[in-house]
PDB file of C-alpha atoms in Angstrom:
ATOM      1  CA  MET J  17     -19.760  13.606   3.545  1.00 54.00           C
ATOM      2  CA  GLU J  18     -18.554  12.466   0.029  1.00 60.00           C
ATOM      3  CA  THR J  19     -15.723  10.177   0.130  1.00 66.00           C
ATOM      4  CA  VAL J  20     -13.151  10.757  -1.938  1.00 70.00           C
ATOM      5  CA  VAL J  21     -11.075   8.080  -4.052  1.00 79.00           C
ATOM      6  CA  ALA J  22      -7.357   8.688  -3.979  1.00 76.00           C
ATOM      7  CA  SER J  23      -5.577   7.895  -6.733  1.00 92.00           C
ATOM      8  CA  LEU J  24      -2.208   6.655  -5.387  1.00 96.00           C
ATOM      9  CA  THR J  25       1.184   5.465  -6.257  1.00 97.00           C
ATOM     10  CA  ILE J  26       2.049   2.198  -4.326  1.00 98.00           C
ATOM     11  CA  ARG J  27       6.035   1.286  -4.372  1.00 98.00           C
ATOM     12  CA  TYR J  28       7.197  -1.748  -3.150  1.00 98.00           C
ATOM     13  CA  PHE J  29      10.465  -2.295  -1.482  1.00 96.00           C
ATOM     14  CA  ALA J  30      12.294  -5.980  -0.898  1.00 93.00           C
ATOM     15  CA  GLY J  31       9.828  -8.378   0.181  1.00 94.00           C
ATOM     16  CA  ALA J  32       7.122  -6.735  -0.506  1.00 96.00           C
ATOM     17  CA  ARG J  33       8.123  -5.869  -3.852  1.00 96.00           C
ATOM     18  CA  ALA J  34       8.912 -10.042  -4.943  1.00 95.00           C
ATOM     19  CA  ALA J  35       5.449 -10.716  -3.101  1.00 96.00           C
ATOM     20  CA  ALA J  36       3.966  -8.716  -5.676  1.00 96.00           C
ATOM     21  CA  ASN J  37       5.733 -10.761  -8.114  1.00 95.00           C
ATOM     22  CA  GLY J  38       8.556  -8.324  -9.039  1.00 96.00           C
ATOM     23  CA  THR J  39       6.259  -5.544  -9.020  1.00 96.00           C
ATOM     24  CA  ARG J  40       8.487  -2.588  -8.396  1.00 97.00           C
ATOM     25  CA  SER J  41       5.395   0.442  -8.310  1.00 97.00           C
ATOM     26  CA  GLU J  42       1.818   0.582  -9.545  1.00 97.00           C
ATOM     27  CA  THR J  43      -1.191   3.108  -9.357  1.00 97.00           C
ATOM     28  CA  VAL J  44      -4.249   2.321  -7.127  1.00 96.00           C
ATOM     29  CA  GLU J  45      -7.588   3.965  -6.263  1.00 96.00           C
ATOM     30  CA  ALA J  46      -8.343   3.811  -2.892  1.00 96.00           C
ATOM     31  CA  THR J  47     -10.468   5.925  -0.138  1.00 95.00           C
ATOM     32  CA  THR J  48      -8.261   4.060   3.153  1.00 96.00           C
ATOM     33  CA  LEU J  49      -5.362   2.272   4.198  1.00 96.00           C
ATOM     34  CA  GLY J  50      -7.245  -0.893   4.895  1.00 97.00           C
ATOM     35  CA  GLU J  51      -9.258  -0.894   1.333  1.00 96.00           C
ATOM     36  CA  LEU J  52      -5.717  -0.707  -0.173  1.00 97.00           C
ATOM     37  CA  LYS J  53      -4.371  -3.533   1.407  1.00 97.00           C
ATOM     38  CA  GLN J  54      -7.731  -5.254   0.343  1.00 97.00           C
ATOM     39  CA  GLN J  55      -7.124  -4.164  -3.067  1.00 97.00           C
ATOM     40  CA  LEU J  56      -3.340  -5.272  -3.181  1.00 98.00           C
ATOM     41  CA  THR J  57      -4.020  -8.421  -1.918  1.00 98.00           C
ATOM     42  CA  ASP J  58      -6.780  -9.043  -4.305  1.00 97.00           C
ATOM     43  CA  ARG J  59      -4.793  -7.658  -7.490  1.00 96.00           C
ATOM     44  CA  HIS J  60      -1.301 -10.051  -6.216  1.00 97.00           C
ATOM     45  CA  GLY J  61      -2.661 -12.985  -3.651  1.00 97.00           C
ATOM     46  CA  GLU J  62      -2.456 -14.112  -0.179  1.00 97.00           C
ATOM     47  CA  ARG J  63       1.333 -14.255  -0.476  1.00 96.00           C
ATOM     48  CA  LEU J  64       1.346 -10.325  -0.082  1.00 97.00           C
ATOM     49  CA  GLY J  65      -1.629 -10.138   2.064  1.00 97.00           C
ATOM     50  CA  VAL J  66       0.337 -12.137   4.354  1.00 96.00           C
ATOM     51  CA  VAL J  67       3.608  -9.375   3.977  1.00 96.00           C
ATOM     52  CA  LEU J  68       1.405  -6.274   4.232  1.00 97.00           C
ATOM     53  CA  LYS J  69       0.029  -7.710   7.187  1.00 95.00           C
ATOM     54  CA  ALA J  70       3.459  -6.938   8.969  1.00 95.00           C
ATOM     55  CA  ALA J  71       3.955  -4.151   6.502  1.00 96.00           C
ATOM     56  CA  SER J  72       5.314  -0.224   7.465  1.00 95.00           C
ATOM     57  CA  PHE J  73       3.429   1.699   5.129  1.00 97.00           C
ATOM     58  CA  LEU J  74       4.628   6.075   4.478  1.00 97.00           C
ATOM     59  CA  VAL J  75       2.167   8.141   2.899  1.00 97.00           C
ATOM     60  CA  ASP J  76       4.088  10.840   1.103  1.00 97.00           C
ATOM     61  CA  GLY J  77       7.068   9.859   3.210  1.00 96.00           C
ATOM     62  CA  LEU J  78       5.087  10.303   6.729  1.00 97.00           C
ATOM     63  CA  THR J  79       4.112   6.900   8.426  1.00 96.00           C
ATOM     64  CA  CYS J  80       0.691   5.937   8.763  1.00 95.00           C
ATOM     65  CA  HIS J  81      -0.824   3.038  10.942  1.00 92.00           C
ATOM     66  CA  ASP J  82      -4.420   4.245  10.542  1.00 95.00           C
ATOM     67  CA  GLU J  83      -6.479   2.015   8.332  1.00 95.00           C
ATOM     68  CA  THR J  84      -9.466   3.969   8.606  1.00 96.00           C
ATOM     69  CA  ALA J  85      -7.901   7.657   7.854  1.00 91.00           C
ATOM     70  CA  PRO J  86      -8.572   9.270   4.150  1.00 93.00           C
ATOM     71  CA  LEU J  87      -5.964   8.842   2.230  1.00 95.00           C
ATOM     72  CA  PRO J  88      -4.343  11.992   0.122  1.00 94.00           C
ATOM     73  CA  THR J  89      -5.412  12.296  -3.172  1.00 92.00           C
ATOM     74  CA  ASP J  90      -2.485  11.695  -5.804  1.00 94.00           C
ATOM     75  CA  ALA J  91      -0.268  10.539  -2.607  1.00 96.00           C
ATOM     76  CA  THR J  92       2.585   7.754  -2.725  1.00 97.00           C
ATOM     77  CA  VAL J  93       2.432   5.126  -0.668  1.00 97.00           C
ATOM     78  CA  ASP J  94       5.162   3.349   0.108  1.00 98.00           C
ATOM     79  CA  VAL J  95       5.090  -0.486   1.475  1.00 97.00           C
ATOM     80  CA  LEU J  96       8.462  -1.728   3.484  1.00 96.00           C
ATOM     81  CA  PRO J  97       7.796  -5.152   4.872  1.00 93.00           C
ATOM     82  CA  PRO J  98       9.624  -5.905   8.115  1.00 86.00           C
ATOM     83  CA  PHE J  99      13.929  -5.805   7.379  1.00 76.00           C
ATOM     84  CA  ALA J 100      16.217  -8.628   8.944  1.00 56.00           C
ATOM     85  CA  GLY J 101      17.787  -7.215  11.670  1.00 53.00           C
ATOM     86  CA  GLY J 102      15.554  -4.062  12.164  1.00 49.00           C
TER      87      GLY J 102
END
């Protein structure tokens, strides 16, 4: 089975945006959520890596928890850190 590398739009919210040095959105190529998290940590540093460990992820508006599931091509991934009081 051929692995498809998905071109993804990543959008950062709240503390994730701050940890990504103020980046609002960017494009990344990755096959899985686990690979995406590693790439983002490598790109922006361990501060974002810590946030990503606790963050929730929406892939095209649907919650994604499975770090090994293939990501759809051209998907939008929202990175939502834990929010105070919620």
